[in-house]
CSV table of C-alpha atoms in Angstrom, one decimal:
chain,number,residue,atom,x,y,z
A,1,UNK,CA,0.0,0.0,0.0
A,2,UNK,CA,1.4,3.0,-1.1
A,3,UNK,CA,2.2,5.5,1.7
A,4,UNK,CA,0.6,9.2,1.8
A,5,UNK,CA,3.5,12.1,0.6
A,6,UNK,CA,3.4,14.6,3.1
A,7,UNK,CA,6.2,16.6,1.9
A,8,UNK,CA,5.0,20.6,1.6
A,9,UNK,CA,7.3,20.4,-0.9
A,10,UNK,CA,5.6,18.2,-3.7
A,11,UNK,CA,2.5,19.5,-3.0
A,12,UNK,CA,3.9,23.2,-4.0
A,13,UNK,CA,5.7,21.7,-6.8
A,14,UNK,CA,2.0,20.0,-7.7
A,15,UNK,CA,0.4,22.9,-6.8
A,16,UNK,CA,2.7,24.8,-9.1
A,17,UNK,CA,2.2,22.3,-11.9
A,18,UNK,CA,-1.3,22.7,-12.4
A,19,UNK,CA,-1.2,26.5,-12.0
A,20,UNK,CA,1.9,26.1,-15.3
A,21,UNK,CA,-0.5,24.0,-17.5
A,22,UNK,CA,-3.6,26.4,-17.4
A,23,UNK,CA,-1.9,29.5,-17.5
A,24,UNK,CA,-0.1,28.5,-20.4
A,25,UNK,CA,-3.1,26.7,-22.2
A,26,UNK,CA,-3.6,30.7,-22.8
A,27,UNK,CA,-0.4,32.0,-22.7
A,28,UNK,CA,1.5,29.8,-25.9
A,29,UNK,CA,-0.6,30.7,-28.6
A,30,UNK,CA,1.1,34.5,-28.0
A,31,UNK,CA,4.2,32.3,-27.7
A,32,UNK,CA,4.6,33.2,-23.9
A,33,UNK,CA,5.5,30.6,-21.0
A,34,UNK,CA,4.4,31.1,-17.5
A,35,UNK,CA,7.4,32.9,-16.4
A,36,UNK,CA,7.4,35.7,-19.1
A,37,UNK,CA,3.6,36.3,-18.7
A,38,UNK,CA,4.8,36.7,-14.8
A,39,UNK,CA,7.3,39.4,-16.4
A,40,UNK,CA,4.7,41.1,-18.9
A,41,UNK,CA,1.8,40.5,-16.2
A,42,UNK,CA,3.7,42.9,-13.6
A,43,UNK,CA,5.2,45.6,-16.3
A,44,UNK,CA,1.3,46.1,-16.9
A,45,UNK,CA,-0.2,46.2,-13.6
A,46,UNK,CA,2.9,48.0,-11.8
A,47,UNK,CA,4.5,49.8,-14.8
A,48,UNK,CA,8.3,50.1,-15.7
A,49,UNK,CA,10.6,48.3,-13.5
A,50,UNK,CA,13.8,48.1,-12.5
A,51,UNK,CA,15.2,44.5,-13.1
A,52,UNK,CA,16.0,44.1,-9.6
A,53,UNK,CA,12.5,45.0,-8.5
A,54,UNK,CA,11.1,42.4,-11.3
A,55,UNK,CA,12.8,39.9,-9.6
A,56,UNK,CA,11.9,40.8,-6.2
A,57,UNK,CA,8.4,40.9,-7.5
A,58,UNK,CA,8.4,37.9,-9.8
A,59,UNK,CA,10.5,35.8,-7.5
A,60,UNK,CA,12.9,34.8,-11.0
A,61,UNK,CA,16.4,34.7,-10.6
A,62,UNK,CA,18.8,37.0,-12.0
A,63,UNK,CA,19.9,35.4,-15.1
A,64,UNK,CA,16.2,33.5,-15.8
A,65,UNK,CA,14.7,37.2,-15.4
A,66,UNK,CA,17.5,38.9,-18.8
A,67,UNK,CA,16.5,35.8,-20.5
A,68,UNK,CA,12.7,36.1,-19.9
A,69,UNK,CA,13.1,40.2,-20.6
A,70,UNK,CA,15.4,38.9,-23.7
A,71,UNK,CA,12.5,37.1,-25.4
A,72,UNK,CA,10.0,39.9,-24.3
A,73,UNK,CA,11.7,42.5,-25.9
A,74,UNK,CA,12.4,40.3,-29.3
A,75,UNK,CA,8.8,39.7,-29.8
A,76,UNK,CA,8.0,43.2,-29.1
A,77,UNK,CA,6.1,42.9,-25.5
A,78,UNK,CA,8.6,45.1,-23.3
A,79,UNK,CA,11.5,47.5,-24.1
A,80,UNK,CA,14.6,48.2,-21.9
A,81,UNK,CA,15.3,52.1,-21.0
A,82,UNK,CA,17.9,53.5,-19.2
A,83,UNK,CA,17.0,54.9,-15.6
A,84,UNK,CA,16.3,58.4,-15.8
A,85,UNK,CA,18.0,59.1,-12.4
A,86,UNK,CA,20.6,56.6,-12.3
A,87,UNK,CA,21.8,55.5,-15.6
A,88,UNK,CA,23.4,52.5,-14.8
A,89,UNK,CA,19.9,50.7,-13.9
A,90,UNK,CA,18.2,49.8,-16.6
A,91,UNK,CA,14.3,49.5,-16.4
A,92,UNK,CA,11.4,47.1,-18.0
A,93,UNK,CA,9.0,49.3,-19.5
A,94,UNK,CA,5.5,47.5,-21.4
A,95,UNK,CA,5.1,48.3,-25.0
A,96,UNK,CA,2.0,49.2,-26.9
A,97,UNK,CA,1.8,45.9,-29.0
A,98,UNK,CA,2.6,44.5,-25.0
A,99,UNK,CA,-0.4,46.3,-23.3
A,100,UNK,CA,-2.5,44.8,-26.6
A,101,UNK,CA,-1.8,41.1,-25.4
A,102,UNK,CA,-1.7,41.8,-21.6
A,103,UNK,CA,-5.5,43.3,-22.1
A,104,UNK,CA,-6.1,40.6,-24.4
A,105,UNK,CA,-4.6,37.3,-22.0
A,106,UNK,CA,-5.3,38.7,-18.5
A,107,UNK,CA,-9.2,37.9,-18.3
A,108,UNK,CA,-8.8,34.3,-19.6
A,109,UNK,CA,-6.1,34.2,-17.3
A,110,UNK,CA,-8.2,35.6,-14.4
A,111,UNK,CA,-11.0,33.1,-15.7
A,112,UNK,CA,-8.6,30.1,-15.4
A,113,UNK,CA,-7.4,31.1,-12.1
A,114,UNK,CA,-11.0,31.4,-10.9
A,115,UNK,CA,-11.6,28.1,-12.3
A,116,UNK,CA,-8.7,26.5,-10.6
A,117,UNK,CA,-9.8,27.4,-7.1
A,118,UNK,CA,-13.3,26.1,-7.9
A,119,UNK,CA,-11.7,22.6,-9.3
A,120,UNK,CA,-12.5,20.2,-6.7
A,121,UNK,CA,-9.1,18.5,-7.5
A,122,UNK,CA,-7.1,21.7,-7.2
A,123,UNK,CA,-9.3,22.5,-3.9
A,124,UNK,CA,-8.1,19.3,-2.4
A,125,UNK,CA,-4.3,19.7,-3.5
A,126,UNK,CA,-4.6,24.1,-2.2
A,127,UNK,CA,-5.8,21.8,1.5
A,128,UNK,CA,-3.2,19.5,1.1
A,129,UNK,CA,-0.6,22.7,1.2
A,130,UNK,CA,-2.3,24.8,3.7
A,131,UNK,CA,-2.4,21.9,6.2
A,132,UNK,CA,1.0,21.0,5.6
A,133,UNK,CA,2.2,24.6,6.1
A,134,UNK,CA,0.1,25.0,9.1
A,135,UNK,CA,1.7,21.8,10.2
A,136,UNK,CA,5.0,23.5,10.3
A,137,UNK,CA,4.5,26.7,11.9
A,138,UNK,CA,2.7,25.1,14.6
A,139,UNK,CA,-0.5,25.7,13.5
């Protein structure tokens, strides 16, 4: 008999998983993965940003944030600028043809989030984390 995981660990990673496949259901056909829709998400809502404040707010590492920025800004989404007040920052800023597939994406994205929480599977797996969390801060 197969022995329950009760690692808070997989059940992010799971968690994680599913949240990956339905984003990008809607993300790919604009050629996007999850983490540059992350990128393009945040330019929109926040506006420009500082790479070191996209990664603080994105939670991507350094060198997977210039590669997600990289592909951005070759199809046209985002556009790098100079910091006005410190030159040697350089800022994310959303361009127009970017704000057209944000406003485009973000309600079907919205829609599948939505539908995630009301999934009775993905319900079961959101329990599964927050018990598992509460079990280790002495909840």
């Amino acid at each position: 008999m197969a022995q329950e995981d009760d690692s808070l660990t997989v059940a992010l990673v799971h968690a994680l998983d599913e949240v990956t496949r339905r984003v990008e259901e809607i993300t790919t056909g604009e050629g996007l993965s999850l983490d540059q829709w992350l990128v393009l998400h945040r330019v929109a809502v926040a506006g420009d940003q500082a790479m070191r404040d996209l990664v603080a707010g994105t939670r991507l590492n350094d060198s997977t944030l210039t590669r997600v920025v990289d592909r951005l800004a070759a199809l046209g989404l985002v556009f790098r600028e100079a910091d006005p007040t410190d030159r040697r920052r350089v800022r994310v800023a959303i361009s127009a043809r970017g704000r057209t597939v944000h406003e485009r994406l973000a309600p079907a994205v919205v829609d599948a989030e939505r539908r995630l929480l009301d999934d009775p599977q993905a319900t079961a797996l959101l329990s599964v984390v927050a018990r598992l969390s509460g079990d280790r801060t002495g909840a």
